[in-house]
Short mmCIF file of C-alpha atoms and ligand atoms in Angstrom, two decimals:
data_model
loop_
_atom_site.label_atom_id
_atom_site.label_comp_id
_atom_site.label_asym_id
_atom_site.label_seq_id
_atom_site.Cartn_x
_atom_site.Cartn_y
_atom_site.Cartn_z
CA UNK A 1 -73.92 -38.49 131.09
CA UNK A 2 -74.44 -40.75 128.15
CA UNK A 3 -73.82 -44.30 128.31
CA UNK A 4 -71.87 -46.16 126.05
CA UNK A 5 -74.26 -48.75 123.96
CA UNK A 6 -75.22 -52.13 126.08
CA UNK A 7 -73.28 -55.58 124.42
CA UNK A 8 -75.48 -58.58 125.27
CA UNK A 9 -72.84 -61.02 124.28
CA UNK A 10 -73.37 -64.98 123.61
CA UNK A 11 -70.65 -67.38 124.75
CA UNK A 12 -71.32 -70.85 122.98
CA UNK A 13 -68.08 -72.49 124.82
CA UNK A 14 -67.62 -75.89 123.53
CA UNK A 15 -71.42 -76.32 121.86
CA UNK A 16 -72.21 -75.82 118.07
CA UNK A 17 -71.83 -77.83 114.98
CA UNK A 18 -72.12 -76.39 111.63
CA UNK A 19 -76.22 -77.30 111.29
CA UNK A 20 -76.49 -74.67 114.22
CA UNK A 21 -75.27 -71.77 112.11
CA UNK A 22 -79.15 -71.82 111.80
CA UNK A 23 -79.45 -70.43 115.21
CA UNK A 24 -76.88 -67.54 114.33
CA UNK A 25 -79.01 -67.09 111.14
CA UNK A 26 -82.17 -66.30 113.26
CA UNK A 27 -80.18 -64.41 115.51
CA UNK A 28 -78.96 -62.14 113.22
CA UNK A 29 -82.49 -61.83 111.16
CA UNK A 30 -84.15 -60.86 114.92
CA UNK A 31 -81.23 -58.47 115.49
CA UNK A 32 -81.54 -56.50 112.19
CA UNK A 33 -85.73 -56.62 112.24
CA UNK A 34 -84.82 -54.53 115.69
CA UNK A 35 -84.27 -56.93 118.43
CA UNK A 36 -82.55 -55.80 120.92
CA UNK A 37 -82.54 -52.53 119.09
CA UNK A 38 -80.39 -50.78 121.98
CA UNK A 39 -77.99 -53.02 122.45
CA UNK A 40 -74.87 -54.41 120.40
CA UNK A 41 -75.49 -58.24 119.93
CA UNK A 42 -72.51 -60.61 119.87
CA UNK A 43 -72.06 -64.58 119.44
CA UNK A 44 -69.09 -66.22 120.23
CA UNK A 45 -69.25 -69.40 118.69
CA UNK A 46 -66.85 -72.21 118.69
CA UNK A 47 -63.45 -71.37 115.93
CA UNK A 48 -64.19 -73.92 114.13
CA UNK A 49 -67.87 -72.21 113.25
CA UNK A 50 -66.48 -68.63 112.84
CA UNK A 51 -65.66 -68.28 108.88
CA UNK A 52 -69.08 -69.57 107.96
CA UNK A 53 -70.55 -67.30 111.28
CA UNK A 54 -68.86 -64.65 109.82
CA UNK A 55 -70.08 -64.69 105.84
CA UNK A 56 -73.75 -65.45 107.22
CA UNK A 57 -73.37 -62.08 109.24
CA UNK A 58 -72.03 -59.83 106.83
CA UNK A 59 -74.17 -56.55 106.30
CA UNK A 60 -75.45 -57.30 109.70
CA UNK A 61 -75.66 -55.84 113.16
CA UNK A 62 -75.06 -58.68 114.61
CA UNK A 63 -71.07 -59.84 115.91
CA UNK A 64 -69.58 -62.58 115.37
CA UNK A 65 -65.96 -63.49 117.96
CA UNK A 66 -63.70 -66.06 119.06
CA UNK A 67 -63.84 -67.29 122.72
CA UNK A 68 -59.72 -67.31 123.62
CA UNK A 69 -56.56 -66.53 121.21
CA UNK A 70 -53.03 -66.59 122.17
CA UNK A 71 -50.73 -63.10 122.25
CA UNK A 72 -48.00 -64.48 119.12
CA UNK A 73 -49.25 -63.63 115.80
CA UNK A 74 -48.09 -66.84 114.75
CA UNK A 75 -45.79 -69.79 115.68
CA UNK A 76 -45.26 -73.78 117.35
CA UNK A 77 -48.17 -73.83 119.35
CA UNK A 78 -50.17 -77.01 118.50
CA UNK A 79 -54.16 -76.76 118.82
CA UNK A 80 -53.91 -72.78 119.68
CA UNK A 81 -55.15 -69.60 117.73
CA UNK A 82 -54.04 -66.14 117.33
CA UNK A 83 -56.01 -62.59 117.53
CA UNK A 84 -54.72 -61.86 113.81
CA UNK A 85 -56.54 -65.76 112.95
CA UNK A 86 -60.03 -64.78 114.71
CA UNK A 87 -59.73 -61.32 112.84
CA UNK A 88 -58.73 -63.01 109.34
CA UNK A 89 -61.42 -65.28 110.07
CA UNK A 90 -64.03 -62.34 110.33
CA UNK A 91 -64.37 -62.21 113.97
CA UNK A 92 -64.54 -58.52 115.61
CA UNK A 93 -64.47 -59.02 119.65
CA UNK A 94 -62.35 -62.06 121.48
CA UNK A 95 -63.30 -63.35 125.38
CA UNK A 96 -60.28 -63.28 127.08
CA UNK A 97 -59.63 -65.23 130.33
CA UNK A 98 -62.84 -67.19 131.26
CA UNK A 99 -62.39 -68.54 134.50
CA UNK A 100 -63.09 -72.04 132.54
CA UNK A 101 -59.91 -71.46 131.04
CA UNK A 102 -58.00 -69.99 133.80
CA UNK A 103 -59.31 -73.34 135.32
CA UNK A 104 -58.52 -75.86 132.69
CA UNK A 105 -55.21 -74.03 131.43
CA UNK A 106 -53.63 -72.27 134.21
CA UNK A 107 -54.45 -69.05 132.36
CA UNK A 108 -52.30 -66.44 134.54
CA UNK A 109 -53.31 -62.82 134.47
CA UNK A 110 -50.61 -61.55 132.28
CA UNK A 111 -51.30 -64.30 129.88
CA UNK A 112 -54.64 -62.56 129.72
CA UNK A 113 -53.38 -59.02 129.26
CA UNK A 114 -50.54 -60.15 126.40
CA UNK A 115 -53.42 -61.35 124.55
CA UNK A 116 -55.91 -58.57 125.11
CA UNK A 117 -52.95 -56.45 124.08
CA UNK A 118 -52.20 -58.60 120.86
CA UNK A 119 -56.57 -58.10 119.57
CA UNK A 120 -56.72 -54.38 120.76
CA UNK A 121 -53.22 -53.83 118.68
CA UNK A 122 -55.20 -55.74 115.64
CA UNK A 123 -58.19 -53.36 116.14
CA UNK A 124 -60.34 -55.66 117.97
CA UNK A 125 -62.31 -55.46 120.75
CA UNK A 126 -61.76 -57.65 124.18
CA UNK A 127 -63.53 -58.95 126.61
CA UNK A 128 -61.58 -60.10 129.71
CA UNK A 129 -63.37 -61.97 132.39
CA UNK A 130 -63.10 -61.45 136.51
CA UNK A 131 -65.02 -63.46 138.90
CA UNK A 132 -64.19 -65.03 142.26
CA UNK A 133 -64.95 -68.48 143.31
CA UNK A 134 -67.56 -69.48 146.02
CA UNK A 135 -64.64 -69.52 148.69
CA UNK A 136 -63.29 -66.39 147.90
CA UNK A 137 -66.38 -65.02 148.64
CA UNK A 138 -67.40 -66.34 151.76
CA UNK A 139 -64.06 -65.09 152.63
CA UNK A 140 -64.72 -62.08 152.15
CA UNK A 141 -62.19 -61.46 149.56
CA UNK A 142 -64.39 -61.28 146.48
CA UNK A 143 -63.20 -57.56 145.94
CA UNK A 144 -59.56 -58.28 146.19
CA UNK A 145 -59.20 -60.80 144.16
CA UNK A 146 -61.30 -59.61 141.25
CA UNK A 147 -59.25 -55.89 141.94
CA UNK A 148 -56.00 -58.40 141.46
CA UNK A 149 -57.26 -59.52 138.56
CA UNK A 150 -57.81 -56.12 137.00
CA UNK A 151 -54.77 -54.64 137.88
CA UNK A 152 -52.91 -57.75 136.21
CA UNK A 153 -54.96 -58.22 133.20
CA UNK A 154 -55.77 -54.98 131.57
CA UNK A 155 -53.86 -53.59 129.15
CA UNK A 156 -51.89 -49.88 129.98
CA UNK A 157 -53.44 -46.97 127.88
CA UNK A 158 -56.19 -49.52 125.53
CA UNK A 159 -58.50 -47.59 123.73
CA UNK A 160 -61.46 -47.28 126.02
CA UNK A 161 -64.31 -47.97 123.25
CA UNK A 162 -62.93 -51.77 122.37
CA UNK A 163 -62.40 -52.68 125.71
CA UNK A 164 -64.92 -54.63 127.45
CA UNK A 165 -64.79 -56.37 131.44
CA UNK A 166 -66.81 -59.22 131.93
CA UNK A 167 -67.70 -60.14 135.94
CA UNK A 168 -68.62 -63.00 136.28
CA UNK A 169 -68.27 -65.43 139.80
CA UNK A 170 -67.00 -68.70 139.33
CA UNK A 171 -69.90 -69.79 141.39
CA UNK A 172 -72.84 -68.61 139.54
CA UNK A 173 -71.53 -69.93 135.87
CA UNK A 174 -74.18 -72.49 134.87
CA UNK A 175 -75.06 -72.56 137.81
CA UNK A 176 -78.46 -70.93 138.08
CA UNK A 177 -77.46 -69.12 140.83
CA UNK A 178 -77.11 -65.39 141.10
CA UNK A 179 -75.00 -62.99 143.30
CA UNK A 180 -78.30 -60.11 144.75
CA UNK A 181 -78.37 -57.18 142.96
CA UNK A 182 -77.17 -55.19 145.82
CA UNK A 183 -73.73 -57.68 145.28
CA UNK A 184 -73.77 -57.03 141.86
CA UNK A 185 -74.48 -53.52 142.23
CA UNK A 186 -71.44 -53.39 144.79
CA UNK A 187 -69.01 -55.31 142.39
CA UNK A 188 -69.72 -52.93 139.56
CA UNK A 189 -69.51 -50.08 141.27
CA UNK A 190 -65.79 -51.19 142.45
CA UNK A 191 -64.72 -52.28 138.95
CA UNK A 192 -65.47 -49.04 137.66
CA UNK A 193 -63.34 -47.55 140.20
CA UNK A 194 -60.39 -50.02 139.52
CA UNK A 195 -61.01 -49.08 135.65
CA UNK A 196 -61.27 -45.26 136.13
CA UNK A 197 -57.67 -45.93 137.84
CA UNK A 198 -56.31 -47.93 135.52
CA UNK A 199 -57.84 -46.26 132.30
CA UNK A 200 -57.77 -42.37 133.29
CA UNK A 201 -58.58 -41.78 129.79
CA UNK A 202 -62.21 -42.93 129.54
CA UNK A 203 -62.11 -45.60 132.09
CA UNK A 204 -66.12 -44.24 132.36
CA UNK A 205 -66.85 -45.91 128.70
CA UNK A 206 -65.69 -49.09 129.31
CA UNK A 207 -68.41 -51.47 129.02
CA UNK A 208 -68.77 -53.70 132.12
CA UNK A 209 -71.05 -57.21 131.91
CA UNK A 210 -72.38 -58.98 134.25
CA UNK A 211 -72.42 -62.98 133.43
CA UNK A 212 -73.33 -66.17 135.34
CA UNK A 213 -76.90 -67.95 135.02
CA UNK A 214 -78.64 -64.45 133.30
CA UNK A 215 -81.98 -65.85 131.85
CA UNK A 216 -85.21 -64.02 130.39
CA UNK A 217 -86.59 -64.24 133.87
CA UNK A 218 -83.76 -62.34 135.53
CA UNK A 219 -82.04 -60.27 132.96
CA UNK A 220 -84.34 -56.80 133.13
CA UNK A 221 -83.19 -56.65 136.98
CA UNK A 222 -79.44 -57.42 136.22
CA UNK A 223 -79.07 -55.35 133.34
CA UNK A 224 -81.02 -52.19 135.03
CA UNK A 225 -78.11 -51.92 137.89
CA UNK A 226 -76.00 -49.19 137.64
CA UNK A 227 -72.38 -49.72 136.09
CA UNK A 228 -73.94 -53.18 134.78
CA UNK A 229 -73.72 -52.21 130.76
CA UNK A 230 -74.81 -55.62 129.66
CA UNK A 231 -74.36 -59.36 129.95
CA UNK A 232 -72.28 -62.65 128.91
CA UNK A 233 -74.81 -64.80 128.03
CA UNK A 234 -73.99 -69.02 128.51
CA UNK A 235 -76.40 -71.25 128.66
CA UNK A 236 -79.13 -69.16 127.36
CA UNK A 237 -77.35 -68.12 124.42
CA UNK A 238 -77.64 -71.68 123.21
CA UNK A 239 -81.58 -70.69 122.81
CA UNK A 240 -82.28 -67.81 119.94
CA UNK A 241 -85.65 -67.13 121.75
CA UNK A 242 -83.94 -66.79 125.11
CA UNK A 243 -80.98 -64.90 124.12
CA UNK A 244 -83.02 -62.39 121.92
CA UNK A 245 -85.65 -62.01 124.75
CA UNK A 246 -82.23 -61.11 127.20
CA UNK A 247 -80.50 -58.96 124.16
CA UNK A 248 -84.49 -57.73 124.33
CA UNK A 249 -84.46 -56.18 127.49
CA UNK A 250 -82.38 -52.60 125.91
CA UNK A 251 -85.33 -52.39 123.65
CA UNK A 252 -87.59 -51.52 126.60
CA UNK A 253 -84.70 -49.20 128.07
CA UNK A 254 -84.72 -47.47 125.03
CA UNK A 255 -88.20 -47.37 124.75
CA UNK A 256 -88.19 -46.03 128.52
CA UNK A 257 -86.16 -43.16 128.14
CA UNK A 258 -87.21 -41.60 124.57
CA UNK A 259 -90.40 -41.70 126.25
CA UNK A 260 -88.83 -39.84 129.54
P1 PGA B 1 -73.93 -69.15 132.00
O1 PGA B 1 -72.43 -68.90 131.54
O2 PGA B 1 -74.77 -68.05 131.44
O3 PGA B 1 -74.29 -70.51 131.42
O4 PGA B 1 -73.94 -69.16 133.49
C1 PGA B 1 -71.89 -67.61 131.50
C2 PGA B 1 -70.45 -67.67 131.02
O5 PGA B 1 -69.73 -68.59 131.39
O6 PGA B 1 -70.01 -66.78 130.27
#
């Protein structure tokens, strides 16, 4: 069965100033000269970076998205912005529920799920983020929690094609450590359960990531696992050689199977 197309997707978090809109530029000029050529190619730069990220990428393959909104269109809520800004703004995709800001904010699951609601109503596409921490796993409840986490965040009935899950343990962000692939392989394999469940309608095309210290040097094994359709990229996204040789790795898939 066909695949739905990879997303290697960049998460800047709280890094970028307007002199490194020369990074997206490059980005975008490797992406359309066929970088990556398999895969959709995202950046999600800081808001204040998105208008400008946006213009420089118009005509382009390459995305540009926000990193958080809140679910009102509108309204009091000092320092915060909405799905309808990030869209007005340009942006096409929003990450949804990092665990840095379920950390730093108390961001519950159903605050996650309003909001992925209020970007898929807009006709955006969201990416929510799952992930246990180090002692939920060695607890042995890495499944459940990231299966409560699904069942609270993710919309009812979203359309299948603009919805996006991002796993990603709390203990391998930044980290430079990495679940095995058999862990990641097991993870995957029981989020796409929990998503065929929740999503009868084409819970198969959902794309699910796999983020958390992917570099060149271990992305071609991540991103070959089964139910892995591509990666949030951190660190590495902060380096256009890095993050085009991960985004990279679909070229050689591509090339693999046309010539199967
Ligand atoms: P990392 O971050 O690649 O730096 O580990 C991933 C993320 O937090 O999305």
């Amino acid at each position: 069965m066909a695949r739905p197309q990879p997303l290697v997707a960049g998460n800047w978090k709280m890094n970028g100033m307007l002199a490194d809109l020369a990074e997206i530029e490059a980005v975008r000029d490797a992406v359309d000269a066929g970088g990556g050529g398999g895969a959709e190619v995202l950046i999600c730069p800081p808001a204040t970076l998105i208008v400008a990220a946006a213009k420089l990428v118009q005509g382009s393959r390459l995305k540009i998205g926000g990193q958080t909104c809140r679910s009102e269109i509108s309204g009091a809520h000092t320092g915060d912005v909405s799905a309808a800004m990030l869209k007005d703004a340009g942006a096409t995709y929003v990450i949804l529920g990092h665990s840095e800001r379920r950390a730093s904010y108390g961001e519950t699951n159903a605050a996650v799920r309003a909001r992925a609601i209020s970007a898929l109503d807009l006709g955006m596409s969201a990416i929510i983020c799952v992930g246990e921490t180090k002692a939920e796993r060695e607890a042995g409840r890495a499944t459940s929690i990231v299966g409560r986490q699904l069942l609270g965040s993710v919309p009812a009935h979203p359309d299948p094609s603009r919805l996006v899950i991002a796993y990603e343990p709390v203990w391998a962000i930044g980290t430079g450590l990495t679940p095995t692939n058999a862990d990641v392989a097991a993870m995957h394999r029981f989020i796409r359960g929990e998503i065929e469940r929740l999503v009868p309608a084409g819970g198969s095309d959902v794309r699910l990531l796999y983020g958390g210290s992917v570099r060149p040097r271990n992305a071609a094994e991540l991103m070959a696992i089964a139910d892995v359709d591509g990666g949030l990229i951190g660190g590495a996204s902060l380096d256009v050689d890095d993050f085009m040789a991960i985004a990279g790795v679909y070229r050689e898939d591509v090339k693999a199977a046309a010539s199967a």
